[in-house]
Amino acid sequence: MGTNMSNGVSSITIVIILCCSLLHLVDIQAAPQFNFSDFNPTRDNNLLEFLGNGSAIDQGALQITSDTTNDEFSLRNSYGRIMYKHPFNMWLSDEIQASFNSNFVINIFRKPAWNAGEGLAFLIAPDLSIPDASYGQWLGLTNATNDGNHTNQIVAIEFDTEKQDHDPNGNHIGLDINSVNSTATVLLDIELSPEVGTKYSVWVQYNGTSKVMEVYMVKEGQPKPEKPLLSKTISLKEYVNQKSYFGFAASTGNPQIELNCVLKWSLEIDDLQKKSDLLWLKIGAGVGVPLVTLLILCGVLYLNKRKRRGRGGDEESNVLGTQLRWLPGMPREFKYKDLKKATNNFHESMMLGQGGFGVVYKGILQDKDHKSSTEIAVKKFSRDSIQSKDDFLAELTIIHRLRHKHLVRLVGWCYEKGKLLLLYDFMPNGSLDKHLYEASNQNTLNWSRRYRILAGVASALHYLHNEYDQKVVHRDLKASNILLDSDYNARLGDFGLARALDNERNSYAELGLAGVPGTMGYVAPECFHTGRATPESDVYGFGAVVLEVVCSRSPGISINHHQRPYSLVDWVWMLHREGSIEEAIDEKLGNDYVVDEAKRLLLLGLACSHPIASERPQTQDICQIIAGTMPVPNVPPFKPAFTWPSMVTAFSSTDSSFSNTFSS
Ligand SMILES: *[C@@H]1O[C@H](CO)[C@@H](O)[C@H](O)[C@H]1NC(C)=O
Ligand SMILES: *[C@@H]1O[C@H](CO)[C@@H](O)[C@H](O)[C@H]1NC(C)=O
Ligand SMILES: *[C@@H]1O[C@H](CO)[C@@H](O)[C@H](O)[C@H]1NC(C)=O
Ligand SMILES: *[C@@H]1O[C@H](CO)[C@@H](O)[C@H](O)[C@H]1NC(C)=O
Ligand SMILES: *[C@@H]1O[C@H](CO)[C@@H](O)[C@H](O)[C@H]1NC(C)=O
Ligand SMILES: *[C@@H]1O[C@H](CO)[C@@H](O)[C@H](O)[C@H]1NC(C)=O
């Protein structure tokens, strides 16, 4: 494999131990790195972004520009970039900047008859794009319009083979900041593109503390020289985007042409995300966020049920592993053998539950010094469930960045030999449904706990819908997906079905589960028509949970005292119409509840259950209603009719709605 990634992480340790307000973050993860000792299109194409006209992997190398040697005309005015697809955190502040070290081998090839031109560059860029018409002197870095513009946010080391007006000669290296007019240049004794193809090994190093950028260069096979060719103090934070991509750019001219090849490439860079987590934790502790000694639990990851494509086996799993490791801020990677140990060899006695895609186990991780241990929930996916790694990655890129005190946290992952495991905070009190329905738990949920649970779920939903930088729908809100921590605070789990709204792939139809996911009663009526989950359908699911928690009844169809099938919503709505909504409140609470609060929640539950999606309250209002800072919307006596397509714009209630709702 060309991509033998470092797994430089020792065995078990983990997370956080908060002890007398002393916070230890055990084991900061080693610097991420990758190392391509050659390039292979099947293996590496999905790790890299190919831009411009003609860039590709060919002959075991990155060809940044076109690489035909037979048709010299097609080599003219070519330009391209090849970038590593995952970005890295370049800095957190002026002081904290990532150090990196990249080593690569280049061959700028020309036939003796060719005039070499124009050049190749090692590049740090803010995105995966390339300016138009970046051929000739622009080196795939800039163009006539944007050269020198600070919004380019690029820093590059150029290997220039053609003299332009701004160049000292046609054989130099330079440090380029937003412009091909270099900030610093060094003339070379060696020839970048001699008549006989020559490979050069290059090191580009940046020290985030001293802010010195250095470039070393030597014929391949020789040791790294003591002295850098170029050394320049530059605070990268001034120029590059916080999250930046690494790669190469190159161009040819007319008639100057050359092949711009990169044969090997490795990069190591500080993992600033970890440091930022640490800061965040310290702030958290300082402000008094109740960080308990570590808890955890489980959610479930949704994997698309599409046909597994092509070859499986180690190659694919290594590529997936590589991509996972590179997700910015990705929770730490665990070794399979450590998880095996933590779960007592995935013993039945450690099983917490079983979901659509695998089994959840409780795991106990021993600290390095064996003085303390940490409980986690380990979700072990069954092999068949990992059918599309692209979907899986898409999913994980979203999930792992979600952070909210009412969301179950993903703490780690493991992907070895095709086996995928995800680690979550362990939630000592299990899921909400168990407390509502299991006889042994009947007295655990007093009124104030119930109220707090619903407030927590509402704020988590609000976060998913509005506060996170991508809109996320949960898609499968139900009592069994709401976990309870040691203080009976709600933690929303099972982002298995969460999908960013902007990736257009949130169709119920795709789920391929038995019917629509989620249990009857939680799924909004329009979903059966559109097949799509939306923030409004999440609100519908939330309404069902609200009624469920207040009434301790499952939202699905049940038999009422007239022996007719009613959904919970219909039953509560009927009581509301009859002016006796209080009858819906869980009898087990006796008189130990706050009447106003209970009524407010029931009406909120009904409002969220409006058959017409656009009429349901939004999460912001829901949070305010629960907080008591906003009145509950007016709930009509009869449940409005579900119309499709939706035309009704206001609460309305008609005779037909009555028949619709109440005749089975
Ligand atoms: C990359 O891998 C090659 C061989 O596979 C090895 O010689 C080289 O030292 C590695 N480089 C880094 C930076 O790990
Ligand atoms: C690349 O694009 C430029 C301008 O768009 C064009 O002149 C050139 O022929 C193209 N080269 C190749 C190899 O497609
Ligand atoms: C430079 O690139 C930008 C972005 O691709 C493009 O809008 C602009 O037209 C290009 N300028 C020239 C002179 O081609
Ligand atoms: C730099 O680029 C930005 C965005 O492309 C543009 O709005 C601005 O006018 C440019 N500045 C100059 C000096 O060309
Ligand atoms: C290149 O930049 C230098 C200063 O950074 C400036 O003096 C020179 O005029 C520029 N040359 C061109 C061709 O833009
Ligand atoms: C980076 O620079 C600092 C300060 O000059 C120095 O202490 C440190 O050793 C350097 N790091 C590396 C990896 O050279």
mmCIF file of C-alpha atoms in Angstrom, residues 115-400:
data_model
loop_
_atom_site.group_PDB
_atom_site.id
_atom_site.type_symbol
_atom_site.label_atom_id
_atom_site.label_comp_id
_atom_site.label_asym_id
_atom_site.label_seq_id
_atom_site.Cartn_x
_atom_site.Cartn_y
_atom_site.Cartn_z
ATOM 1 C CA ASN A 115 11.812 24.218 -24.231
ATOM 2 C CA ALA A 116 10.736 23.517 -20.655
ATOM 3 C CA GLY A 117 7.828 25.525 -19.281
ATOM 4 C CA GLU A 118 6.195 26.698 -17.151
ATOM 5 C CA GLY A 119 6.511 25.129 -13.730
ATOM 6 C CA LEU A 120 5.206 23.069 -10.855
ATOM 7 C CA ALA A 121 4.219 24.178 -7.356
ATOM 8 C CA PHE A 122 3.530 22.679 -3.938
ATOM 9 C CA LEU A 123 0.329 24.385 -2.879
ATOM 10 C CA ILE A 124 -1.779 25.229 0.172
ATOM 11 C CA ALA A 125 -5.241 26.356 -0.945
ATOM 12 C CA PRO A 126 -8.551 27.218 0.735
ATOM 13 C CA ASP A 127 -10.719 25.016 -1.442
ATOM 14 C CA LEU A 128 -10.787 22.392 -4.140
ATOM 15 C CA SER A 129 -10.998 24.642 -7.167
ATOM 16 C CA ILE A 130 -8.728 26.139 -9.787
ATOM 17 C CA PRO A 131 -9.004 29.494 -11.525
ATOM 18 C CA ASP A 132 -9.873 29.466 -15.215
ATOM 19 C CA ALA A 133 -7.148 30.094 -17.755
ATOM 20 C CA SER A 134 -4.358 29.446 -15.285
ATOM 21 C CA TYR A 135 -1.969 28.167 -17.936
ATOM 22 C CA GLY A 136 1.372 29.674 -18.928
ATOM 23 C CA GLN A 137 2.910 31.982 -16.372
ATOM 24 C CA TRP A 138 0.047 31.450 -13.894
ATOM 25 C CA LEU A 139 1.253 27.949 -12.933
ATOM 26 C CA GLY A 140 -2.195 26.634 -12.057
ATOM 27 C CA LEU A 141 -2.036 29.035 -9.088
ATOM 28 C CA THR A 142 -3.689 32.262 -10.239
ATOM 29 C CA ASN A 143 -4.806 33.933 -13.452
ATOM 30 C CA ALA A 144 -4.735 37.343 -15.059
ATOM 31 C CA THR A 145 -7.747 38.442 -13.043
ATOM 32 C CA ASN A 146 -6.926 37.327 -9.540
ATOM 33 C CA ASP A 147 -3.131 37.295 -9.365
ATOM 34 C CA GLY A 148 -1.999 39.084 -6.217
ATOM 35 C CA ASN A 149 -5.463 39.235 -4.676
ATOM 36 C CA HIS A 150 -5.347 38.369 -0.970
ATOM 37 C CA THR A 151 -8.698 36.610 -1.216
ATOM 38 C CA ASN A 152 -6.878 33.819 -3.085
ATOM 39 C CA GLN A 153 -5.559 32.576 0.277
ATOM 40 C CA ILE A 154 -2.881 30.493 -1.370
ATOM 41 C CA VAL A 155 0.715 29.894 -0.375
ATOM 42 C CA ALA A 156 2.910 27.872 -2.691
ATOM 43 C CA ILE A 157 6.471 26.806 -3.343
ATOM 44 C CA GLU A 158 7.060 27.130 -7.075
ATOM 45 C CA PHE A 159 9.570 25.199 -9.154
ATOM 46 C CA ASP A 160 9.757 27.534 -12.071
ATOM 47 C CA THR A 161 11.232 26.467 -15.383
ATOM 48 C CA GLU A 162 10.405 29.492 -17.531
ATOM 49 C CA LYS A 163 11.445 33.080 -17.032
ATOM 50 C CA GLN A 164 8.667 35.638 -16.951
ATOM 51 C CA ASP A 165 9.047 39.373 -16.435
ATOM 52 C CA HIS A 166 8.624 38.963 -12.691
ATOM 53 C CA ASP A 167 11.083 36.054 -12.537
ATOM 54 C CA PRO A 168 14.836 36.193 -11.941
ATOM 55 C CA ASN A 169 15.497 33.373 -14.435
ATOM 56 C CA GLY A 170 14.048 30.183 -15.868
ATOM 57 C CA ASN A 171 15.366 27.816 -13.206
ATOM 58 C CA HIS A 172 14.458 28.841 -9.675
ATOM 59 C CA ILE A 173 12.273 28.092 -6.714
ATOM 60 C CA GLY A 174 10.116 30.677 -5.022
ATOM 61 C CA LEU A 175 7.713 31.272 -2.175
ATOM 62 C CA ASP A 176 4.440 32.480 -3.669
ATOM 63 C CA ILE A 177 1.774 34.211 -1.621
ATOM 64 C CA ASN A 178 -1.444 34.766 -3.557
ATOM 65 C CA SER A 179 0.634 35.587 -6.621
ATOM 66 C CA VAL A 180 3.072 34.024 -9.054
ATOM 67 C CA ASN A 181 5.265 37.062 -8.412
ATOM 68 C CA SER A 182 7.235 35.366 -5.660
ATOM 69 C CA THR A 183 7.839 36.868 -2.235
ATOM 70 C CA ALA A 184 11.224 35.158 -2.118
ATOM 71 C CA THR A 185 13.184 33.361 -4.825
ATOM 72 C CA VAL A 186 16.315 31.233 -4.901
ATOM 73 C CA LEU A 187 18.318 30.567 -8.054
ATOM 74 C CA LEU A 188 19.331 26.951 -8.449
ATOM 75 C CA ASP A 189 22.634 25.275 -9.259
ATOM 76 C CA ILE A 190 20.816 22.127 -10.223
ATOM 77 C CA GLU A 191 18.609 22.122 -13.296
ATOM 78 C CA LEU A 192 14.914 21.535 -12.593
ATOM 79 C CA SER A 193 14.205 20.056 -15.997
ATOM 80 C CA PRO A 194 17.436 18.832 -17.542
ATOM 81 C CA GLU A 195 17.631 16.969 -20.843
ATOM 82 C CA VAL A 196 17.733 13.652 -19.033
ATOM 83 C CA GLY A 197 14.666 13.213 -16.819
ATOM 84 C CA THR A 198 15.799 13.669 -13.229
ATOM 85 C CA LYS A 199 13.913 13.070 -10.017
ATOM 86 C CA TYR A 200 14.341 15.468 -7.153
ATOM 87 C CA SER A 201 13.383 14.899 -3.578
ATOM 88 C CA VAL A 202 11.952 17.991 -1.883
ATOM 89 C CA TRP A 203 11.092 18.772 1.736
ATOM 90 C CA VAL A 204 8.824 21.664 2.581
ATOM 91 C CA GLN A 205 8.755 22.324 6.307
ATOM 92 C CA TYR A 206 6.890 24.830 8.374
ATOM 93 C CA ASN A 207 7.527 25.407 12.052
ATOM 94 C CA GLY A 208 4.313 26.750 13.555
ATOM 95 C CA THR A 209 6.191 28.084 16.587
ATOM 96 C CA SER A 210 9.077 29.910 14.933
ATOM 97 C CA LYS A 211 6.950 30.513 11.787
ATOM 98 C CA VAL A 212 9.848 29.580 9.547
ATOM 99 C CA MET A 213 9.167 27.935 6.210
ATOM 100 C CA GLU A 214 12.042 25.943 4.749
ATOM 101 C CA VAL A 215 12.592 24.131 1.476
ATOM 102 C CA TYR A 216 15.224 21.450 0.977
ATOM 103 C CA MET A 217 15.953 19.851 -2.362
ATOM 104 C CA VAL A 218 18.309 17.177 -3.570
ATOM 105 C CA LYS A 219 18.537 14.496 -6.269
ATOM 106 C CA GLU A 220 16.419 11.558 -5.243
ATOM 107 C CA GLY A 221 18.330 8.932 -3.319
ATOM 108 C CA GLN A 222 20.648 11.402 -1.621
ATOM 109 C CA PRO A 223 20.145 12.274 2.044
ATOM 110 C CA LYS A 224 18.323 15.402 3.076
ATOM 111 C CA PRO A 225 20.815 18.287 3.045
ATOM 112 C CA GLU A 226 21.740 20.073 6.241
ATOM 113 C CA LYS A 227 20.930 23.476 4.902
ATOM 114 C CA PRO A 228 17.675 24.581 3.379
ATOM 115 C CA LEU A 229 17.699 26.093 -0.091
ATOM 116 C CA LEU A 230 15.087 28.590 0.954
ATOM 117 C CA SER A 231 14.197 29.768 4.422
ATOM 118 C CA LYS A 232 11.658 32.466 5.094
ATOM 119 C CA THR A 233 9.779 33.651 8.150
ATOM 120 C CA ILE A 234 6.095 33.895 7.376
ATOM 121 C CA SER A 235 3.028 33.661 9.581
ATOM 122 C CA LEU A 236 0.805 31.397 7.532
ATOM 123 C CA LYS A 237 -2.219 32.461 9.494
ATOM 124 C CA GLU A 238 -2.007 35.856 7.794
ATOM 125 C CA TYR A 239 -2.558 34.278 4.418
ATOM 126 C CA VAL A 240 -4.182 30.869 4.440
ATOM 127 C CA ASN A 241 -7.647 29.758 5.349
ATOM 128 C CA GLN A 242 -8.013 28.079 8.735
ATOM 129 C CA LYS A 243 -8.972 24.868 6.988
ATOM 130 C CA SER A 244 -6.763 24.418 3.971
ATOM 131 C CA TYR A 245 -5.945 21.757 1.435
ATOM 132 C CA PHE A 246 -2.523 20.536 0.359
ATOM 133 C CA GLY A 247 -1.525 19.526 -3.142
ATOM 134 C CA PHE A 248 0.241 20.496 -6.317
ATOM 135 C CA ALA A 249 -0.389 22.876 -9.178
ATOM 136 C CA ALA A 250 1.366 23.182 -12.514
ATOM 137 C CA SER A 251 1.069 24.619 -15.988
ATOM 138 C CA THR A 252 2.580 24.492 -19.426
ATOM 139 C CA GLY A 253 2.842 27.311 -21.906
ATOM 140 C CA ASN A 254 2.926 27.762 -25.617
ATOM 141 C CA PRO A 255 5.228 26.552 -26.970
ATOM 142 C CA GLN A 256 7.063 25.762 -23.705
ATOM 143 C CA ILE A 257 5.941 22.376 -22.442
ATOM 144 C CA GLU A 258 6.947 19.768 -19.901
ATOM 145 C CA LEU A 259 5.444 16.897 -17.943
ATOM 146 C CA ASN A 260 4.809 17.851 -14.315
ATOM 147 C CA CYS A 261 5.051 14.641 -12.324
ATOM 148 C CA VAL A 262 4.985 13.902 -8.596
ATOM 149 C CA LEU A 263 6.124 10.359 -7.857
ATOM 150 C CA LYS A 264 5.940 10.148 -4.059
ATOM 151 C CA TRP A 265 4.355 12.324 -1.444
ATOM 152 C CA SER A 266 4.133 12.303 2.310
ATOM 153 C CA LEU A 267 2.791 14.860 4.747
ATOM 154 C CA GLU A 268 2.737 15.146 8.505
ATOM 155 C CA ILE A 269 0.912 17.976 10.215
ATOM 156 C CA ASP A 270 0.039 18.874 13.801
ATOM 157 C CA ASP A 271 -3.440 17.845 14.813
ATOM 158 C CA LEU A 272 -4.730 21.174 16.068
ATOM 159 C CA GLN A 273 -8.240 19.865 16.479
ATOM 160 C CA LYS A 274 -7.092 17.969 19.521
ATOM 161 C CA LYS A 275 -5.662 21.066 21.049
ATOM 162 C CA SER A 276 -8.869 22.890 20.404
ATOM 163 C CA ASP A 277 -10.861 20.125 22.040
ATOM 164 C CA LEU A 278 -8.634 20.508 25.037
ATOM 165 C CA LEU A 279 -9.231 24.229 25.166
ATOM 166 C CA TRP A 280 -12.899 23.656 24.794
ATOM 167 C CA LEU A 281 -12.908 21.197 27.632
ATOM 168 C CA LYS A 282 -11.017 23.565 29.861
ATOM 169 C CA ILE A 283 -13.428 26.331 29.116
ATOM 170 C CA GLY A 284 -16.248 23.934 29.716
ATOM 171 C CA ALA A 285 -14.899 22.964 33.080
ATOM 172 C CA GLY A 286 -14.191 26.540 34.020
ATOM 173 C CA VAL A 287 -17.693 27.612 33.255
ATOM 174 C CA GLY A 288 -18.914 24.703 35.217
ATOM 175 C CA VAL A 289 -20.449 22.589 32.572
ATOM 176 C CA PRO A 290 -21.130 19.429 34.457
ATOM 177 C CA LEU A 291 -18.637 17.126 32.903
ATOM 178 C CA VAL A 292 -19.068 13.928 34.676
ATOM 179 C CA THR A 293 -16.338 11.364 34.793
ATOM 180 C CA LEU A 294 -17.091 10.074 31.479
ATOM 181 C CA LEU A 295 -20.061 8.558 30.170
ATOM 182 C CA ILE A 296 -21.247 7.380 27.125
ATOM 183 C CA LEU A 297 -23.651 5.630 24.958
ATOM 184 C CA CYS A 298 -24.930 4.596 21.778
ATOM 185 C CA GLY A 299 -26.519 5.630 18.654
ATOM 186 C CA VAL A 300 -26.770 3.987 15.431
ATOM 187 C CA LEU A 301 -25.313 4.773 12.189
ATOM 188 C CA TYR A 302 -27.313 4.597 9.115
ATOM 189 C CA LEU A 303 -25.752 2.936 6.201
ATOM 190 C CA ASN A 304 -27.346 2.998 2.859
ATOM 191 C CA LYS A 305 -28.598 -0.266 1.681
ATOM 192 C CA ARG A 306 -27.196 -0.003 -1.747
ATOM 193 C CA LYS A 307 -25.329 -2.796 -3.378
ATOM 194 C CA ARG A 308 -21.798 -3.068 -2.248
ATOM 195 C CA ARG A 309 -19.734 -2.188 -5.220
ATOM 196 C CA GLY A 310 -16.919 -4.277 -6.507
ATOM 197 C CA ARG A 311 -13.985 -5.510 -4.595
ATOM 198 C CA GLY A 312 -14.035 -5.636 -0.913
ATOM 199 C CA GLY A 313 -11.326 -6.798 1.335
ATOM 200 C CA ASP A 314 -8.371 -5.105 2.815
ATOM 201 C CA GLU A 315 -7.665 -2.659 0.069
ATOM 202 C CA GLU A 316 -10.991 -0.990 0.374
ATOM 203 C CA SER A 317 -10.975 -1.034 4.111
ATOM 204 C CA ASN A 318 -7.590 0.581 4.160
ATOM 205 C CA VAL A 319 -8.797 3.350 1.935
ATOM 206 C CA LEU A 320 -11.825 3.865 4.108
ATOM 207 C CA GLY A 321 -9.631 3.797 7.175
ATOM 208 C CA THR A 322 -7.399 6.399 5.595
ATOM 209 C CA GLN A 323 -10.296 8.661 4.846
ATOM 210 C CA LEU A 324 -11.676 8.304 8.322
ATOM 211 C CA ARG A 325 -8.387 9.210 9.850
ATOM 212 C CA TRP A 326 -8.374 12.339 7.835
ATOM 213 C CA LEU A 327 -11.699 13.724 8.779
ATOM 214 C CA PRO A 328 -10.927 16.931 10.590
ATOM 215 C CA GLY A 329 -11.493 16.596 14.284
ATOM 216 C CA MET A 330 -12.338 12.968 13.931
ATOM 217 C CA PRO A 331 -12.625 11.248 17.277
ATOM 218 C CA ARG A 332 -9.787 8.935 18.005
ATOM 219 C CA GLU A 333 -9.152 5.644 16.383
ATOM 220 C CA PHE A 334 -9.166 2.475 18.436
ATOM 221 C CA LYS A 335 -7.566 -0.856 17.830
ATOM 222 C CA TYR A 336 -9.914 -3.753 17.269
ATOM 223 C CA LYS A 337 -8.131 -5.898 19.798
ATOM 224 C CA ASP A 338 -8.600 -3.264 22.479
ATOM 225 C CA LEU A 339 -12.314 -3.087 21.814
ATOM 226 C CA LYS A 340 -12.519 -6.839 21.855
ATOM 227 C CA LYS A 341 -10.939 -6.769 25.270
ATOM 228 C CA ALA A 342 -13.164 -3.927 26.469
ATOM 229 C CA THR A 343 -16.326 -5.797 25.529
ATOM 230 C CA ASN A 344 -15.163 -9.126 26.887
ATOM 231 C CA ASN A 345 -14.837 -10.469 23.364
ATOM 232 C CA PHE A 346 -18.229 -9.004 22.431
ATOM 233 C CA HIS A 347 -19.847 -11.190 25.006
ATOM 234 C CA GLU A 348 -23.609 -11.494 25.184
ATOM 235 C CA SER A 349 -23.589 -10.259 28.749
ATOM 236 C CA MET A 350 -22.217 -6.934 27.500
ATOM 237 C CA MET A 351 -24.917 -6.474 24.910
ATOM 238 C CA LEU A 352 -26.936 -3.282 25.313
ATOM 239 C CA GLY A 353 -29.195 -3.639 22.333
ATOM 240 C CA GLN A 354 -29.569 -4.553 18.765
ATOM 241 C CA GLY A 355 -30.402 -2.187 15.960
ATOM 242 C CA GLY A 356 -30.866 -2.259 12.257
ATOM 243 C CA PHE A 357 -27.200 -2.262 11.466
ATOM 244 C CA GLY A 358 -25.527 -4.185 14.179
ATOM 245 C CA VAL A 359 -25.252 -4.770 17.856
ATOM 246 C CA VAL A 360 -24.430 -2.332 20.634
ATOM 247 C CA TYR A 361 -22.183 -3.514 23.453
ATOM 248 C CA LYS A 362 -21.064 -1.970 26.649
ATOM 249 C CA GLY A 363 -17.297 -1.629 26.801
ATOM 250 C CA ILE A 364 -14.955 -0.899 29.641
ATOM 251 C CA LEU A 365 -11.701 0.736 28.713
ATOM 252 C CA GLN A 366 -8.872 0.505 31.201
ATOM 253 C CA ASP A 367 -6.714 3.567 31.502
ATOM 254 C CA LYS A 368 -3.045 3.229 30.668
ATOM 255 C CA ASP A 369 -2.059 3.091 34.309
ATOM 256 C CA HIS A 370 -4.982 0.796 35.153
ATOM 257 C CA LYS A 371 -6.046 3.213 37.841
ATOM 258 C CA SER A 372 -9.287 4.144 36.240
ATOM 259 C CA SER A 373 -11.632 2.863 33.625
ATOM 260 C CA THR A 374 -14.145 4.312 31.271
ATOM 261 C CA GLU A 375 -17.454 2.972 30.140
ATOM 262 C CA ILE A 376 -18.396 3.298 26.514
ATOM 263 C CA ALA A 377 -20.974 1.959 24.144
ATOM 264 C CA VAL A 378 -19.556 0.131 21.156
ATOM 265 C CA LYS A 379 -21.683 -0.238 18.082
ATOM 266 C CA LYS A 380 -20.462 -3.144 16.012
ATOM 267 C CA PHE A 381 -21.767 -3.082 12.489
ATOM 268 C CA SER A 382 -22.591 -6.269 10.778
ATOM 269 C CA ARG A 383 -20.525 -6.717 7.691
ATOM 270 C CA ASP A 384 -23.459 -6.521 5.332
ATOM 271 C CA SER A 385 -24.532 -3.166 6.587
ATOM 272 C CA ILE A 386 -21.448 -1.409 5.261
ATOM 273 C CA GLN A 387 -22.475 -1.330 1.716
ATOM 274 C CA SER A 388 -21.469 2.015 0.452
ATOM 275 C CA LYS A 389 -18.449 3.537 1.977
ATOM 276 C CA ASP A 390 -19.129 6.850 0.276
ATOM 277 C CA ASP A 391 -22.439 7.112 2.035
ATOM 278 C CA PHE A 392 -20.850 6.019 5.229
ATOM 279 C CA LEU A 393 -18.187 8.681 4.976
ATOM 280 C CA ALA A 394 -20.747 11.296 4.061
ATOM 281 C CA GLU A 395 -22.649 10.315 7.141
ATOM 282 C CA LEU A 396 -19.669 10.290 9.418
ATOM 283 C CA THR A 397 -18.382 13.665 8.283
ATOM 284 C CA ILE A 398 -21.626 15.092 9.586
ATOM 285 C CA ILE A 399 -22.075 13.070 12.716
ATOM 286 C CA HIS A 400 -18.635 13.463 14.152
#
